[in-house]
Short mmCIF file of C-alpha atoms and ligand atoms in Angstrom, two decimals:
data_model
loop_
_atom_site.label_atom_id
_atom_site.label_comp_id
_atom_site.label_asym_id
_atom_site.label_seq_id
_atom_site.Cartn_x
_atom_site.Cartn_y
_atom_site.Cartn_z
CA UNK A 1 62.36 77.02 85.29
CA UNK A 2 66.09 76.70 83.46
CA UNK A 3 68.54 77.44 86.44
CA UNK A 4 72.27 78.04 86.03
CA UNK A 5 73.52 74.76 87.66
CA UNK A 6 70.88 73.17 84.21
CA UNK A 7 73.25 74.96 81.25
CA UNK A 8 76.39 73.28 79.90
CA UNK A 9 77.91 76.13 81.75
CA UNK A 10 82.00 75.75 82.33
CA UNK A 11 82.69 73.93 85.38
CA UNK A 12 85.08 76.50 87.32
CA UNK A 13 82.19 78.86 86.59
CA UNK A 14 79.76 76.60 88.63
CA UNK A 15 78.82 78.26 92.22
CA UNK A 16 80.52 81.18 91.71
CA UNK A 17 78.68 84.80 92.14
CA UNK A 18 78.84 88.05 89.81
CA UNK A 19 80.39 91.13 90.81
CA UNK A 20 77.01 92.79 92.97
CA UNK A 21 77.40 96.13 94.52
CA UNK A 22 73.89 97.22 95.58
CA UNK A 23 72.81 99.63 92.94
CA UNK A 24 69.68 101.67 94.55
CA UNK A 25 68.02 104.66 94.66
CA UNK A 26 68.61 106.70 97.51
CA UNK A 27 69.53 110.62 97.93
CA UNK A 28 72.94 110.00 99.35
CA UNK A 29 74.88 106.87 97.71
CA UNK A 30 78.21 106.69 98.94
CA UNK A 31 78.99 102.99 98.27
CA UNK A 32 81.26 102.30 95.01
CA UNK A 33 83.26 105.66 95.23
CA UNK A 34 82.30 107.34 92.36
CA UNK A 35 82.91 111.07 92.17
CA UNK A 36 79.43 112.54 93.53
CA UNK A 37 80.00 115.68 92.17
CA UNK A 38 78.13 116.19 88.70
CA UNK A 39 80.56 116.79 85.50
CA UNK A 40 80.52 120.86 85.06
CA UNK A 41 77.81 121.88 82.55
CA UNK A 42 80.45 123.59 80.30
CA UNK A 43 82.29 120.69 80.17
CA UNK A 44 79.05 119.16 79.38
CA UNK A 45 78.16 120.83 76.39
CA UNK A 46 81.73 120.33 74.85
CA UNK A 47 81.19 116.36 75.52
CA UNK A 48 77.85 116.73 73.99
CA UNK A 49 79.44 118.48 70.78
CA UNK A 50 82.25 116.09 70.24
CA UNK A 51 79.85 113.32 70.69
CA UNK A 52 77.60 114.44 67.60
CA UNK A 53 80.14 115.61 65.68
CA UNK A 54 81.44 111.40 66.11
CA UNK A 55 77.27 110.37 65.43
CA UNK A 56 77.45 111.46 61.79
CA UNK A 57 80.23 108.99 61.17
CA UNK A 58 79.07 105.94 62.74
CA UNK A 59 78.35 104.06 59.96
CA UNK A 60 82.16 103.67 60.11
CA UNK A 61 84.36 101.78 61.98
CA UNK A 62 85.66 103.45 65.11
CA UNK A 63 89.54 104.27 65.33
CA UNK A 64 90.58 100.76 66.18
CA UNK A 65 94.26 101.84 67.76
CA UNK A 66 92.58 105.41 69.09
CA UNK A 67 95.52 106.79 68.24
CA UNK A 68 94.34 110.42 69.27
CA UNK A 69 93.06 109.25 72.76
CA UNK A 70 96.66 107.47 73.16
CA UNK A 71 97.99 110.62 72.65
CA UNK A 72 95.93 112.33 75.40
CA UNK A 73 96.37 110.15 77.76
CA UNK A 74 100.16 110.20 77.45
CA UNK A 75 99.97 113.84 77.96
CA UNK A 76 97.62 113.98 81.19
CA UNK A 77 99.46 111.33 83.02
CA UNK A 78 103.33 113.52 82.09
CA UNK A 79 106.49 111.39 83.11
CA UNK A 80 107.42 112.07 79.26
CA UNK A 81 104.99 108.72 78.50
CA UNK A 82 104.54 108.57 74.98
CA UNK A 83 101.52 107.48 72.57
CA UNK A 84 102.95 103.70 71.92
CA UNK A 85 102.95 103.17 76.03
CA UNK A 86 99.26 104.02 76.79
CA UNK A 87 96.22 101.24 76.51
CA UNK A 88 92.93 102.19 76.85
CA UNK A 89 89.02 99.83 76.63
CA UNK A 90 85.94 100.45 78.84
CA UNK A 91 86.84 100.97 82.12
CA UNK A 92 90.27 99.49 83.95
CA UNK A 93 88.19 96.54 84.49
CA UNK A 94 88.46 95.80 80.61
CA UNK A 95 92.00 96.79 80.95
CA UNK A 96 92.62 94.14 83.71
CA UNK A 97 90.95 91.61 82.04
CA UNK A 98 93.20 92.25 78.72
CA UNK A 99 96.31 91.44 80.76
CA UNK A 100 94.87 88.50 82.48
CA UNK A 101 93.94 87.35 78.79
CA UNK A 102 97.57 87.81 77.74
CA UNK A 103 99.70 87.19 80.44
CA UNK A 104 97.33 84.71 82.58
CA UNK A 105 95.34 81.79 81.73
CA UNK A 106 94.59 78.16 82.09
CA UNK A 107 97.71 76.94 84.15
CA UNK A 108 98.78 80.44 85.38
CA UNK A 109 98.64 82.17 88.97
CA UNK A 110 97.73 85.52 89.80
CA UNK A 111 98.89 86.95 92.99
CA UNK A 112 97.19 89.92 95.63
CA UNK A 113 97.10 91.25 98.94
CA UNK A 114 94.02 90.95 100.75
CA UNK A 115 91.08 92.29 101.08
CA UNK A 116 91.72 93.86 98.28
CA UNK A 117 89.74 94.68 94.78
CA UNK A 118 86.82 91.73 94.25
CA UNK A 119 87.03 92.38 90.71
CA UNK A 120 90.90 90.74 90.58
CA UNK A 121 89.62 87.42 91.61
CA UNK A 122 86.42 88.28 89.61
CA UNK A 123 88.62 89.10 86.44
CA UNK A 124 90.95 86.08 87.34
CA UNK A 125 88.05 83.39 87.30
CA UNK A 126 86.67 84.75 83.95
CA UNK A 127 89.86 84.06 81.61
CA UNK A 128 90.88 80.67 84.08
CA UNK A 129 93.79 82.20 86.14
CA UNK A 130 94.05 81.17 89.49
CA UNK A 131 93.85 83.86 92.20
CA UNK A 132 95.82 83.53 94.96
CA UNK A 133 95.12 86.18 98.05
CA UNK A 134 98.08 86.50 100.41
CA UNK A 135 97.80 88.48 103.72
CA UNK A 136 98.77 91.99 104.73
CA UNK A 137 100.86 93.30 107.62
CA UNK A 138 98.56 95.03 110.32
CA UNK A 139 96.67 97.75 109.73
CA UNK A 140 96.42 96.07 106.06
CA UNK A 141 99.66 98.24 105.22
CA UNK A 142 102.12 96.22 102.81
CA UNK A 143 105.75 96.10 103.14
CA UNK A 144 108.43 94.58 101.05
CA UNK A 145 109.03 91.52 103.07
CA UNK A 146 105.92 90.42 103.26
CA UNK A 147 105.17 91.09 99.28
CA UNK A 148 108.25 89.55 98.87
CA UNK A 149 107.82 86.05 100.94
CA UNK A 150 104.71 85.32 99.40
CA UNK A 151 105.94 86.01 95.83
CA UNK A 152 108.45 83.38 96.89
CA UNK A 153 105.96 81.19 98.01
CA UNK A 154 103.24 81.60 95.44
CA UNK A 155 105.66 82.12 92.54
CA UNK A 156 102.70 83.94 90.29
CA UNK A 157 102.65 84.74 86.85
CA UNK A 158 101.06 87.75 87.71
CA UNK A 159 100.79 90.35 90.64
CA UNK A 160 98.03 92.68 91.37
CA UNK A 161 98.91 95.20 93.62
CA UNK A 162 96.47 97.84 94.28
CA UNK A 163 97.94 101.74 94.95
CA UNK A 164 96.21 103.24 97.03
CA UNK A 165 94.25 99.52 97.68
CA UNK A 166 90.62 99.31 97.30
CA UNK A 167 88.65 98.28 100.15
CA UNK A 168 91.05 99.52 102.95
CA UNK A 169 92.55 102.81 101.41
CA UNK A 170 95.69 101.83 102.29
CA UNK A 171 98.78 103.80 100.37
CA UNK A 172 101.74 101.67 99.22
CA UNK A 173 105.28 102.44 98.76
CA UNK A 174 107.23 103.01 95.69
CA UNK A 175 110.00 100.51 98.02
CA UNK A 176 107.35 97.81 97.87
CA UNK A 177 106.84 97.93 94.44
CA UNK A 178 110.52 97.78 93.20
CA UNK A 179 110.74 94.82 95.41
CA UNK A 180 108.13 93.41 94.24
CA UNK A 181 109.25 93.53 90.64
CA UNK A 182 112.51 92.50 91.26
CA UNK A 183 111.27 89.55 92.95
CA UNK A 184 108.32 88.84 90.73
CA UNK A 185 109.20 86.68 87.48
CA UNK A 186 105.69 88.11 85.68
CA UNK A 187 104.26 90.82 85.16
CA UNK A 188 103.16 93.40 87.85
CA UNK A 189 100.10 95.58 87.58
CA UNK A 190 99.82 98.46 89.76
CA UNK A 191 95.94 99.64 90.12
CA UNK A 192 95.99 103.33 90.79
CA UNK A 193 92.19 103.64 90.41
CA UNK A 194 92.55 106.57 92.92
CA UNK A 195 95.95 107.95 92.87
CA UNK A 196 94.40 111.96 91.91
CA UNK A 197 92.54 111.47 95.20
CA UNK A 198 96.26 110.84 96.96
CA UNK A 199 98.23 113.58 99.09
CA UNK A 200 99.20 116.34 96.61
CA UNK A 201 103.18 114.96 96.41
CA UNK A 202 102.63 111.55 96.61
CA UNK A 203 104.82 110.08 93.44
CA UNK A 204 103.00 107.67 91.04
CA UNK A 205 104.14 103.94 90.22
CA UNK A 206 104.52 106.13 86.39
CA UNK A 207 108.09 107.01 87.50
CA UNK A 208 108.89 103.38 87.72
CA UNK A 209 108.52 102.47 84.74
CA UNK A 210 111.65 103.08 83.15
CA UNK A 211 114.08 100.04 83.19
CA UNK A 212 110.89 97.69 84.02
CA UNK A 213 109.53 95.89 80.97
CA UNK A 214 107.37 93.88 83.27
CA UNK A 215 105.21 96.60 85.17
CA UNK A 216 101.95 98.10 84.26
CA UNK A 217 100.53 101.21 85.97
CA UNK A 218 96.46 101.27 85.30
CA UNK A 219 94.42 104.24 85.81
CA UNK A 220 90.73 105.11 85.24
CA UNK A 221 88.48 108.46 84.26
CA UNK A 222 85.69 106.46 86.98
CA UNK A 223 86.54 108.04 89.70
CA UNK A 224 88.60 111.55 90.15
CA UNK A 225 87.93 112.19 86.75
CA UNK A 226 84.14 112.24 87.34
CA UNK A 227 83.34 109.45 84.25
CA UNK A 228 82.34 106.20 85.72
CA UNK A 229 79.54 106.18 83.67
CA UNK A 230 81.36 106.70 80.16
CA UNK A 231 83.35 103.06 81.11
CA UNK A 232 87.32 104.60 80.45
CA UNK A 233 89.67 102.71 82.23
CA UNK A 234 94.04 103.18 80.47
CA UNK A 235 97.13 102.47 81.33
CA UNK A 236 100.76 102.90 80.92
CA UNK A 237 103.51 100.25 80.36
CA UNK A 238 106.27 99.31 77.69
CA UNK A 239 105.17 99.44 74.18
CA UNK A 240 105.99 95.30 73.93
CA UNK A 241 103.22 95.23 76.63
CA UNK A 242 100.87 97.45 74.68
CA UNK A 243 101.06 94.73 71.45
CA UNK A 244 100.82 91.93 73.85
CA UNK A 245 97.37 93.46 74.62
CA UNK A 246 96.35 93.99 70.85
CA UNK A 247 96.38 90.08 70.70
CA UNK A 248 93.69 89.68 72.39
CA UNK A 249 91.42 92.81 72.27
CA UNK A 250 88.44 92.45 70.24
CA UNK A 251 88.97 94.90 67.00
CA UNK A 252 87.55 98.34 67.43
CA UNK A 253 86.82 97.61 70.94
CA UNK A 254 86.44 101.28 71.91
CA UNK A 255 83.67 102.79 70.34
CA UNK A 256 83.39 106.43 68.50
CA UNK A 257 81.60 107.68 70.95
CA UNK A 258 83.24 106.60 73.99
CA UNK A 259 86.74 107.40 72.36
CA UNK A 260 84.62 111.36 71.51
CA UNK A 261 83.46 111.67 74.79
CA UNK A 262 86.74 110.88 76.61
CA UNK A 263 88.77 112.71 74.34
CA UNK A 264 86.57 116.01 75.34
CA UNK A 265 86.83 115.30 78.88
CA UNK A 266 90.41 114.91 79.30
CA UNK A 267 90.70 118.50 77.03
CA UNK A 268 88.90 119.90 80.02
CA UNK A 269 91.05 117.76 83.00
CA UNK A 270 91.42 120.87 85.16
CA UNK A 271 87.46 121.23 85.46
CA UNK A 272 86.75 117.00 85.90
CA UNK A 273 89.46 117.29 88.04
CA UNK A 274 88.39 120.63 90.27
CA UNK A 275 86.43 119.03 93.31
CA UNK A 276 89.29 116.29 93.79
CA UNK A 277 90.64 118.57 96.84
CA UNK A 278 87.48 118.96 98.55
CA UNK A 279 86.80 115.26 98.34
CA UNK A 280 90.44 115.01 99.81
CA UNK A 281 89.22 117.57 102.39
CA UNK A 282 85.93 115.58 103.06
CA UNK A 283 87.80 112.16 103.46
CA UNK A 284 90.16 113.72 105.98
CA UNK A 285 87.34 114.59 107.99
CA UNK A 286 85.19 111.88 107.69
CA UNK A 287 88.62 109.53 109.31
CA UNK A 288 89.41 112.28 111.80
CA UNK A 289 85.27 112.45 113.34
CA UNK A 290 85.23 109.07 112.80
CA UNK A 291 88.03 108.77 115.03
CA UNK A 292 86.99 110.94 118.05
CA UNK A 293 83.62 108.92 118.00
CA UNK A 294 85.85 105.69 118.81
CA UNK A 295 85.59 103.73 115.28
CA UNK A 296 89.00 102.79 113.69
CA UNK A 297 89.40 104.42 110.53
CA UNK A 298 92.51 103.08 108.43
CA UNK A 299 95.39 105.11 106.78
CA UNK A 300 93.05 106.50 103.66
CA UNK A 301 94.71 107.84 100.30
CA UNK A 302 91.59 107.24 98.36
CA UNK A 303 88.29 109.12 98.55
CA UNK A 304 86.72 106.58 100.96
CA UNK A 305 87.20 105.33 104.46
CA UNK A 306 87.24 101.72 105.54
CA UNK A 307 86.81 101.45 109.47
CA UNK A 308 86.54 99.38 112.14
CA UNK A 309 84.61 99.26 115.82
CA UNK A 310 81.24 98.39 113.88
CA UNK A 311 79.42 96.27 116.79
CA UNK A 312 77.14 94.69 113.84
CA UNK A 313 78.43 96.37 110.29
CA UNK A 314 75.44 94.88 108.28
CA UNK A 315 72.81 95.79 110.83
CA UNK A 316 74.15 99.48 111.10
CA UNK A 317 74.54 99.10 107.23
CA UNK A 318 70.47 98.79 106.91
CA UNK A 319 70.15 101.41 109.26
CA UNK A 320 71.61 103.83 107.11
CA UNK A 321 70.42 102.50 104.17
CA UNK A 322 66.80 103.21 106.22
CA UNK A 323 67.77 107.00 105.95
CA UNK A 324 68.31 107.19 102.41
CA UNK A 325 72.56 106.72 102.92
CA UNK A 326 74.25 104.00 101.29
CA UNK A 327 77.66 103.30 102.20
CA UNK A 328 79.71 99.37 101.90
CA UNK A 329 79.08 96.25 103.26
CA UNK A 330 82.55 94.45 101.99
CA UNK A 331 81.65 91.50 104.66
CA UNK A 332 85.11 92.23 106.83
CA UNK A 333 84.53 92.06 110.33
CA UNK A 334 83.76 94.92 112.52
CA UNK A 335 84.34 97.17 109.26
CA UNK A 336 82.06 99.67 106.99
CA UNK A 337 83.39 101.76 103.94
CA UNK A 338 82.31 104.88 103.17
CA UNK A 339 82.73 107.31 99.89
CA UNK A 340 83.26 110.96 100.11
CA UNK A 341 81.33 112.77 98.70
CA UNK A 342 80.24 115.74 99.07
CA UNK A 343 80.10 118.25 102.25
CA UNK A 344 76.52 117.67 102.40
CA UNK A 345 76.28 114.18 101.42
CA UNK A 346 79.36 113.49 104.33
CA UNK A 347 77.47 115.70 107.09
CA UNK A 348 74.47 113.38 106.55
CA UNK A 349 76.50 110.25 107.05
CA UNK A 350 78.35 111.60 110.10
CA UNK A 351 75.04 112.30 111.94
CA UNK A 352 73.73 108.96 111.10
CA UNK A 353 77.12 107.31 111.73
CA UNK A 354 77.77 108.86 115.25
CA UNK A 355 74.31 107.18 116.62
CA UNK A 356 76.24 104.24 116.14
CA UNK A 357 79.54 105.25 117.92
CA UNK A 358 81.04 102.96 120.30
CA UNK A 359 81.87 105.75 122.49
CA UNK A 360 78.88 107.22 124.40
CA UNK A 361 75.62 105.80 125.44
CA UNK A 362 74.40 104.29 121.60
CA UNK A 363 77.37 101.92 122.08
CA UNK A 364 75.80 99.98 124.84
CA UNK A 365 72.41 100.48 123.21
CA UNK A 366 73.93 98.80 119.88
CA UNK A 367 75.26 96.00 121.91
CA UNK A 368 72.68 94.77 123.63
CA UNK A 369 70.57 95.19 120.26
CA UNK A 370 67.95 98.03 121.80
CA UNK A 371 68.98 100.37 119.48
CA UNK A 372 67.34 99.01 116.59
CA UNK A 373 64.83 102.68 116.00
CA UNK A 374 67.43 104.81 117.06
CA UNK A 375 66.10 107.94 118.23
CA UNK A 376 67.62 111.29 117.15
CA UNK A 377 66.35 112.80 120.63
CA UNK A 378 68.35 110.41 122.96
CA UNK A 379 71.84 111.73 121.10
CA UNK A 380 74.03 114.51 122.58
CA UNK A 381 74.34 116.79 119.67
CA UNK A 382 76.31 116.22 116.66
CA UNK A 383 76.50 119.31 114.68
CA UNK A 384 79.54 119.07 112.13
CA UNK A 385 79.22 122.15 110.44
CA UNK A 386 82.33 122.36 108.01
C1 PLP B 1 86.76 101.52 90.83
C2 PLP B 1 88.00 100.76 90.61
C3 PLP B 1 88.49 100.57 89.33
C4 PLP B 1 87.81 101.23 88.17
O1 PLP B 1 87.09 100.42 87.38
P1 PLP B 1 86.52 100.98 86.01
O2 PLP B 1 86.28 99.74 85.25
O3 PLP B 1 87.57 101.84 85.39
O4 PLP B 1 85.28 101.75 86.33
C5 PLP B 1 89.67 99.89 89.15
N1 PLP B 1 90.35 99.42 90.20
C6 PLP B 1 89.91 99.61 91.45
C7 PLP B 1 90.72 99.11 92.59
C8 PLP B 1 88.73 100.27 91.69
O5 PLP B 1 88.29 100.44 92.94
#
């Protein structure tokens, strides 16, 4: 049998692993924080229309600069953005990977904060940057000083910062970033995967823009937006940026249907985007019963939860996973992430969860590794009716 390590395969490929979330069927999947709500049937049916009406002109080429879709984007995301600033491809991750194409390569560094986003060293690897992970402050919270010392020290072509920052949840400041572009020489990408999911208020990197040639803000219609599985990932950024990224697109890149279907959703934003304050509501009190159980949860402005005081995160990890939950094994220590989803789909993992708590008697239980069945009859009850 022909194995990897047998093919003529590049050489800084060798060893290295794909990008593997567990995908699996289970009734409450709360692992790669996707919107669990289903897109509005209404909304459906428009999608559905758009999308044939695009069908019966497929035996042409697609829109190659989707100049219509520019257009709507620039319009959702405000800040008087206009057509000529927005990128779009399928999904931010094709996004990213255009500006590591153009601004990274052989020879170049990229720079981020870890743990953050696999995909950045992921995305780095495939077009032969170099990934460079510097440290947070505690709590994984990011101030200017430290972004700052290790730009000095790393001196990166590139930085990836991550807004709110994908595993841990945690925020950053609009004083961080200025910093960090001041200090950077490269260009600096600022990932707001989940910024609809952050405190209503909360100012985007988008009002940063002006005066700074060098900084991208991405965005995606994956998660708030309820569209992870149409792949739409755009963002915003000088219009020199935007033809730096044409170079090295592949034409028509964007499909007809994809650019159909995304231009129907975003006509319909306020529906994609109606359960985004109940999953706000639901992530606020997954951290605050997380809390009086005696895990850690850390400062969240996403739609999941990354805590700590997990005795054994993998083992309680399968244990879940026994009851049909599946949350995130991201292999830090003592930590678990969890999506929100729904009220129902977060009630089920808070009962499962709190047989794990390290506060009470399943603590000791856990420890000492007795607790491997645990039985629902033991617990005190945990009713969290919402
Ligand atoms: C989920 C996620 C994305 C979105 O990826 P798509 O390719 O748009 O689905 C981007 N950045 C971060 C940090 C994410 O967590």
């Amino acid at each position: 049998m022909t194995t990897l390590d047998d093919l003529p395969i590049r050489d800084d490929l060798r060893g290295r692993s794909p990008y593997g979330a567990p995908q699996k069927a289970v009734p409450v999947a709360l692992n790669v924080n996707e919107n669990t709500h289903p897109i509005p049937e209404a909304v459906a049916h428009d999608i559905v229309a758009r999308v044939a009406a695009a069908i019966l002109q497929l035996n042409r080429y697609p829109d190659r600069e989707f100049s219509e879709l520019r257009a709507a984007f620039a319009g959702y995301l405000g800040h008087d953005l206009r057509a000529a600033q927005i990128w779009a491809a399928n999904g931010s991750n094709e996004v990213l990977q255009h500006v590591l194409q153009a601004f990274g390569g052989p020879g170049r560094t990229a720079l981020g904060f870890g743990p953050t986003y696999s995909m950045y060293g992921l995305l780095s690897s495939g077009t032969g940057t170099a990934w460079v992970e510097a440290p947070r402050d505690a709590e994984f919270e990011l101030g200017p000083e430290t972004a700052v010392a290790a730009i000095r020290e790393h001196d990166p072509d590139l930085v990836l910062l991550c807004s709110p920052n994908n595993p841990t949840g945690t925020p950053l400041s609009h004083e961080t970033i200025a910093a960090v572009v001041d200090a950077a020489r490269g260009i600096v990408v600022v990932d707001e995967a989940y910024h609809e999911f952050a405190d209503p208020g909360t100012p985007s990197a988008l009002e940063l823009l002006e005066g700074r040639p060098r900084l991208i803000v991405s965005r995606t219609m994956s998660k708030a937006f309820a569209f992870a599985g149409a792949r739409v990932g755009y963002l915003a950024a000088d219009p020199a940026v935007v033809d730096a990224l044409r170079l090295v697109r592949l034409p028509y890149h964007l499909s007809a249907l994809t650019q159909a279907a995304a231009l129907a959703a975003l006509d319909h934003s306020a529906e994609m985007l109606a359960m985004v304050d109940d999953i706000r509501g639901q992530r606020e009190r997954i951290s605050d019963e997380l809390s009086r159980l005696g895990f850690h949860p850390y400062r969240s402005g996403a739609n999941f939860v990354l805590f700590g005081g997990v005795d054994e995160p993998h083992r309680v990890f399968e244990a879940l996973l026994a009851r049909g939950i599946l949350i995130r094994d991201i292999g830090l220590p003592g930590c678990l992430r969890v999506t929100a989803g729904t009220e129902a789909e977060t009630t089920a993992f808070l009962e499962a969860i709190a047989e794990f708590a390290p506060r009470g008697d399943d603590a000791s239980k856990i420890a000492s590794g007795a607790a491997s069945v645990p039985d629902a009859t033991d617990r005190p009850a945990n009713r969290m009716d919402a």
